[in-house]
PDB file of C-alpha atoms and ligand atoms in Angstrom:
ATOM      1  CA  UNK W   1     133.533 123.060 109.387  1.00  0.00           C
ATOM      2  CA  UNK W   2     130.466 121.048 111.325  1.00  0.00           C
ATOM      3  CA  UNK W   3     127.509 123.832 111.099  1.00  0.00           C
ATOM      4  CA  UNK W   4     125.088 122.044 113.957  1.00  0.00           C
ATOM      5  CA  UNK W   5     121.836 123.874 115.638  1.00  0.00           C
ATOM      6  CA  UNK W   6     122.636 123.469 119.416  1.00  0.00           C
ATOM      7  CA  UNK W   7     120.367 123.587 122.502  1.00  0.00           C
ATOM      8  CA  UNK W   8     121.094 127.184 123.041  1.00  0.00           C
ATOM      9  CA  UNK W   9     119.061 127.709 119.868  1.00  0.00           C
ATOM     10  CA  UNK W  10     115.784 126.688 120.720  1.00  0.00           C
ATOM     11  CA  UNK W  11     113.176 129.225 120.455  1.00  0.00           C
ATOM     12  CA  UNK W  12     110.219 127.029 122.439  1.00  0.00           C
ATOM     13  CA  UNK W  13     108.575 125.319 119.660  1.00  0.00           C
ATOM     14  CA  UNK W  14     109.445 121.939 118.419  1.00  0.00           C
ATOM     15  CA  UNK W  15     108.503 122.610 114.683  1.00  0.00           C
ATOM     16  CA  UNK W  16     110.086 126.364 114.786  1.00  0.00           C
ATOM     17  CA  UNK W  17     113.304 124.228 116.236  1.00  0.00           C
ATOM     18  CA  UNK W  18     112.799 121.713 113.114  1.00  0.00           C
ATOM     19  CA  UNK W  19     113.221 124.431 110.565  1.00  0.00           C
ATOM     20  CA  UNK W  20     116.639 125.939 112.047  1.00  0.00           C
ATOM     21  CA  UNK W  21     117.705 122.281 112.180  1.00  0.00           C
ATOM     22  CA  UNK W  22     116.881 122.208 108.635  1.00  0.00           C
ATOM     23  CA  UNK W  23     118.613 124.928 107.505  1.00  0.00           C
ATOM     24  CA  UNK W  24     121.774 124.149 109.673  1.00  0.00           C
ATOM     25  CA  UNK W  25     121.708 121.104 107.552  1.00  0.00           C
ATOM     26  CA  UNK W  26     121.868 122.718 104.343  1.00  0.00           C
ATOM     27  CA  UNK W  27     124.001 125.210 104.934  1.00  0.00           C
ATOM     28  CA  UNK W  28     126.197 122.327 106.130  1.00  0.00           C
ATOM     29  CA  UNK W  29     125.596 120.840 103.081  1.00  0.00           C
ATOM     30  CA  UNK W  30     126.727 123.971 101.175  1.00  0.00           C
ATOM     31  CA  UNK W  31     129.270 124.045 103.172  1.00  0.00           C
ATOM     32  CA  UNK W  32     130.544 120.344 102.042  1.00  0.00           C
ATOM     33  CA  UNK W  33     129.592 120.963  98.397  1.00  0.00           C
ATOM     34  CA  UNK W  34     132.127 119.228  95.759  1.00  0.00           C
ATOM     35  CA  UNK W  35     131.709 122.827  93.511  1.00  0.00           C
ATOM     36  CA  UNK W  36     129.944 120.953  91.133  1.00  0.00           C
ATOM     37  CA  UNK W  37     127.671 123.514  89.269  1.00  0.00           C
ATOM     38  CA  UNK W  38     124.413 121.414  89.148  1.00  0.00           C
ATOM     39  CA  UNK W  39     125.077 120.545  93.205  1.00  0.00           C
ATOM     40  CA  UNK W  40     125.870 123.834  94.072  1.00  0.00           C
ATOM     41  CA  UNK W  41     122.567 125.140  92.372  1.00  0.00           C
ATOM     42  CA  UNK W  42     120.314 122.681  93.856  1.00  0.00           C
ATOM     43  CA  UNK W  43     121.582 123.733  96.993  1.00  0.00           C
ATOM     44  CA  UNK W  44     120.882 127.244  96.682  1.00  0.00           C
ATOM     45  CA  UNK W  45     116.983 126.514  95.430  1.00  0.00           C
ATOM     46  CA  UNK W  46     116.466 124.039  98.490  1.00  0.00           C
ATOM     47  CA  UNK W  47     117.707 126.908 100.704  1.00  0.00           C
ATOM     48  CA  UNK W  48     115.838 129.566  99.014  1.00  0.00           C
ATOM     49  CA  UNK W  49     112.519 127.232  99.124  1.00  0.00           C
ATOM     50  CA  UNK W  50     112.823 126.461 102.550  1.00  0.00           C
ATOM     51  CA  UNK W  51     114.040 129.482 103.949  1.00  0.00           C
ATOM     52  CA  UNK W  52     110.794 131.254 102.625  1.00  0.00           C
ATOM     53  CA  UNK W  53     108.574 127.923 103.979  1.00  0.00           C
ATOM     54  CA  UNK W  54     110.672 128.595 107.353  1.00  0.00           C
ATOM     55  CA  UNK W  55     109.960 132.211 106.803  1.00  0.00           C
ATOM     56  CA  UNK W  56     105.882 132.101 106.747  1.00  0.00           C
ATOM     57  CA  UNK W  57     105.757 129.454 109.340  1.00  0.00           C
ATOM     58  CA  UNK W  58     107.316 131.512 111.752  1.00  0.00           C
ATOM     59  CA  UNK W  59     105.531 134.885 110.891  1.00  0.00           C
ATOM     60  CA  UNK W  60     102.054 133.124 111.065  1.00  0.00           C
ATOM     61  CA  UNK W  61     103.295 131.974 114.601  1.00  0.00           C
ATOM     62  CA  UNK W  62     104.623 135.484 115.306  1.00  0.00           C
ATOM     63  CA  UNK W  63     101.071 136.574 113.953  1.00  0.00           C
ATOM     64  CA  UNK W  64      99.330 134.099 116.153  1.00  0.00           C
ATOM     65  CA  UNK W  65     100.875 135.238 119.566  1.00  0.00           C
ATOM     66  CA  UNK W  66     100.323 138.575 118.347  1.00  0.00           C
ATOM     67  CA  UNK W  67     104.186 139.506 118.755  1.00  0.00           C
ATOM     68  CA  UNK W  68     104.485 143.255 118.679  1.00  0.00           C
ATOM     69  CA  UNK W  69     107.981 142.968 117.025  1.00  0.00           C
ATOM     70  CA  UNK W  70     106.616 141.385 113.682  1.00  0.00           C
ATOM     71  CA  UNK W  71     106.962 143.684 111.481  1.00  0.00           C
ATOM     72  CA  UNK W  72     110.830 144.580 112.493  1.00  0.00           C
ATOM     73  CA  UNK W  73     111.163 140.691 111.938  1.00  0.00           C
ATOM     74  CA  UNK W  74     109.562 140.554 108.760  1.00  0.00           C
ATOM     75  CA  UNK W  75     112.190 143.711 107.326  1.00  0.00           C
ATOM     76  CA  UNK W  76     114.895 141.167 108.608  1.00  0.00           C
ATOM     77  CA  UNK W  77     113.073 138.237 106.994  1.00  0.00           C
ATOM     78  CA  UNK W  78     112.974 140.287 103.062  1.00  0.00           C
ATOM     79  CA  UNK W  79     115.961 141.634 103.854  1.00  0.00           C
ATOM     80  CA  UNK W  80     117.590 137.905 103.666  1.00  0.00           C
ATOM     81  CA  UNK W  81     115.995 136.539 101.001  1.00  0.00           C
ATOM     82  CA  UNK W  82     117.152 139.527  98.983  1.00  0.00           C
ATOM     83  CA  UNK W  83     120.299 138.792  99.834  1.00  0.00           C
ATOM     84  CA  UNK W  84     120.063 134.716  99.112  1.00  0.00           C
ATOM     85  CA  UNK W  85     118.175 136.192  95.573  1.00  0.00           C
ATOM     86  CA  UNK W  86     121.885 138.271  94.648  1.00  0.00           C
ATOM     87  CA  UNK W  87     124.011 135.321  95.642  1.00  0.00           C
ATOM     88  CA  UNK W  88     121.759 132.777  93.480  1.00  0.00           C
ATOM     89  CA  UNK W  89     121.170 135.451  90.529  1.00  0.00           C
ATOM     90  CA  UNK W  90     125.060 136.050  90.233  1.00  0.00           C
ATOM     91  CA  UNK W  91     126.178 132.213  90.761  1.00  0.00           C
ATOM     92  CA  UNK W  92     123.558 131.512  88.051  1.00  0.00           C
ATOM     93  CA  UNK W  93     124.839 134.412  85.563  1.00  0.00           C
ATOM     94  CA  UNK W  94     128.723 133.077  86.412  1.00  0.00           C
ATOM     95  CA  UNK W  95     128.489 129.235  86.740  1.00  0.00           C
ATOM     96  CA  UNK W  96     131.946 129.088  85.910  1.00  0.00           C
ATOM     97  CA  UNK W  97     133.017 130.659  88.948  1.00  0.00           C
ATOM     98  CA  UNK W  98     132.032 128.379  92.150  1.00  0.00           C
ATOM     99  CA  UNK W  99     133.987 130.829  94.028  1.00  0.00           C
ATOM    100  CA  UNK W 100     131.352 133.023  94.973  1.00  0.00           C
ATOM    101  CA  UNK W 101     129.707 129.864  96.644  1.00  0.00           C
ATOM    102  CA  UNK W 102     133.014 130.289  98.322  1.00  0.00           C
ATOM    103  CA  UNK W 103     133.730 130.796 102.441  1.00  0.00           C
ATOM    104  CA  UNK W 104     132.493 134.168 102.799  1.00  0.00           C
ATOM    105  CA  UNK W 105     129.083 133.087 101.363  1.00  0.00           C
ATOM    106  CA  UNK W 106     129.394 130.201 103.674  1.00  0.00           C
ATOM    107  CA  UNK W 107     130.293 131.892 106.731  1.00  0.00           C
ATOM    108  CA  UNK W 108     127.731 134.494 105.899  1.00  0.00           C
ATOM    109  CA  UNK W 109     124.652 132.092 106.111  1.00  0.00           C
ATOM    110  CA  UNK W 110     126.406 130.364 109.474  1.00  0.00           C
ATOM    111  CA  UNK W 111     126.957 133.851 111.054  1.00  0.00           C
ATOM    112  CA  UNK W 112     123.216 135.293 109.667  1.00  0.00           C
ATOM    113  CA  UNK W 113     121.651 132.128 110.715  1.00  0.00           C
ATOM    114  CA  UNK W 114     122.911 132.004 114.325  1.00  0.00           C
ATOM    115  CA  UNK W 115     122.796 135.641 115.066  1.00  0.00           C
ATOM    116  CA  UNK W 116     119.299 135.854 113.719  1.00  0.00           C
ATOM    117  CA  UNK W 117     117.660 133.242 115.899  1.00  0.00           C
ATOM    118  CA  UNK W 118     119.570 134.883 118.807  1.00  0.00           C
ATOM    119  CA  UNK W 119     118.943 137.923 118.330  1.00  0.00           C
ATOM    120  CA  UNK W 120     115.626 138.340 116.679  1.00  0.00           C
ATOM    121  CA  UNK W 121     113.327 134.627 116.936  1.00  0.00           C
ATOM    122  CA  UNK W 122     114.327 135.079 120.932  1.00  0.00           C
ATOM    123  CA  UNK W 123     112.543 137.867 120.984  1.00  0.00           C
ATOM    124  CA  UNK W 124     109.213 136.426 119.783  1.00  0.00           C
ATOM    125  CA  UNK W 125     110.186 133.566 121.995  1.00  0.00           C
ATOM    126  CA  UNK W 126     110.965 135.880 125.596  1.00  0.00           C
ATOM    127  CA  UNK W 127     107.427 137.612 124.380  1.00  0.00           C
ATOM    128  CA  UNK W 128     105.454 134.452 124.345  1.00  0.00           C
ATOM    129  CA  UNK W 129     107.284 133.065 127.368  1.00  0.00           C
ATOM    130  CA  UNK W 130     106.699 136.334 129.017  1.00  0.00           C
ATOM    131  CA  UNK W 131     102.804 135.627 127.721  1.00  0.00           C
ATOM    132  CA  UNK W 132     102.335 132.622 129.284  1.00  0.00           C
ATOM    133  CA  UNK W 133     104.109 133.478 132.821  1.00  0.00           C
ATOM    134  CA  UNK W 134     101.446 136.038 133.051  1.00  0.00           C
ATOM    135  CA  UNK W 135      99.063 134.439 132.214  1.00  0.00           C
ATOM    136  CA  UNK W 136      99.250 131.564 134.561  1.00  0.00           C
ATOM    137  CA  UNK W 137      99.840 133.924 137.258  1.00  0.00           C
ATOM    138  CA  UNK W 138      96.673 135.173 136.387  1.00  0.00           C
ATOM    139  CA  UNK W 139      94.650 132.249 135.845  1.00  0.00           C
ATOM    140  CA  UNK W 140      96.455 130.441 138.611  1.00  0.00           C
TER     141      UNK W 140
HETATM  142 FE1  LIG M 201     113.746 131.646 112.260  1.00  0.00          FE
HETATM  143 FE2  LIG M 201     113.181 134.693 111.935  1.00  0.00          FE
HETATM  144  O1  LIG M 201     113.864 133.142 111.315  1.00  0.00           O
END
């Protein structure tokens, strides 16, 4: 399966945009993984590293705008890296078994990923939008 970010995606900001491509990528990656141990690991810690870098980028952006939905978002935020924490903890404790790296892990991430920046970045991105339209009605 082809795991692409697509227009529909974009929550406003190039860099913000940059990220989810990112991740897209490795989850693609994942995704295509030959079940080699040391590949499959590597993986995981790239996702796991960026996923928190993607993670504090957004929420100081969130911050910035003053979003008043941040700290919902940030529950959903831990609540994800938990989750990417039991996945890597248990591959690492059963390396012989690449089958939890297997296609429910895989659709997991594609399903979380998507849903997430639909359901919960758009909301940071309708607030600023919504911002900004007021603004400029104001300021003319
Ligand atoms: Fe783009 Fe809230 O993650």
């Amino acid at each position: 399966m082809n795991i692409n970010w697509t227009s529909d995606l974009s929550v406003g900001d190039h860099s913000i945009d940059d990220d989810h491509k990112e991740l897209f990528a490795l989850i693609d990656e994942l995704d295509s993984a030959d079940m080699s141990h040391d590949y499959i690991n590597s993986i995981l810690d790239r996702l796991k590293a960026y996923t928190r870098g993607h993670f504090s980028r957004e929420e100081e952006y969130m911050k910035n705008a003053g979003f008043p939905g941040l700290e919902e978002h940030l529950k959903q935020h831990e609540n994800f890296i938990e989750w990417l924490e039991t996945i890597r903890s248990t591959y690492a404790r059963f390396p012989q078994s690449p089958f939890i790296i297997g296609d429910s892990v895989n659709s997991y991430l594609q399903r979380w990923l998507r849903q997430h920046i639909l359901e919960e970045d758009m909301k940071y991105r309708d607030y600023i939008v919504g911002q900004e339209s007021h603004g400029s009605e104001q300021g003319g």
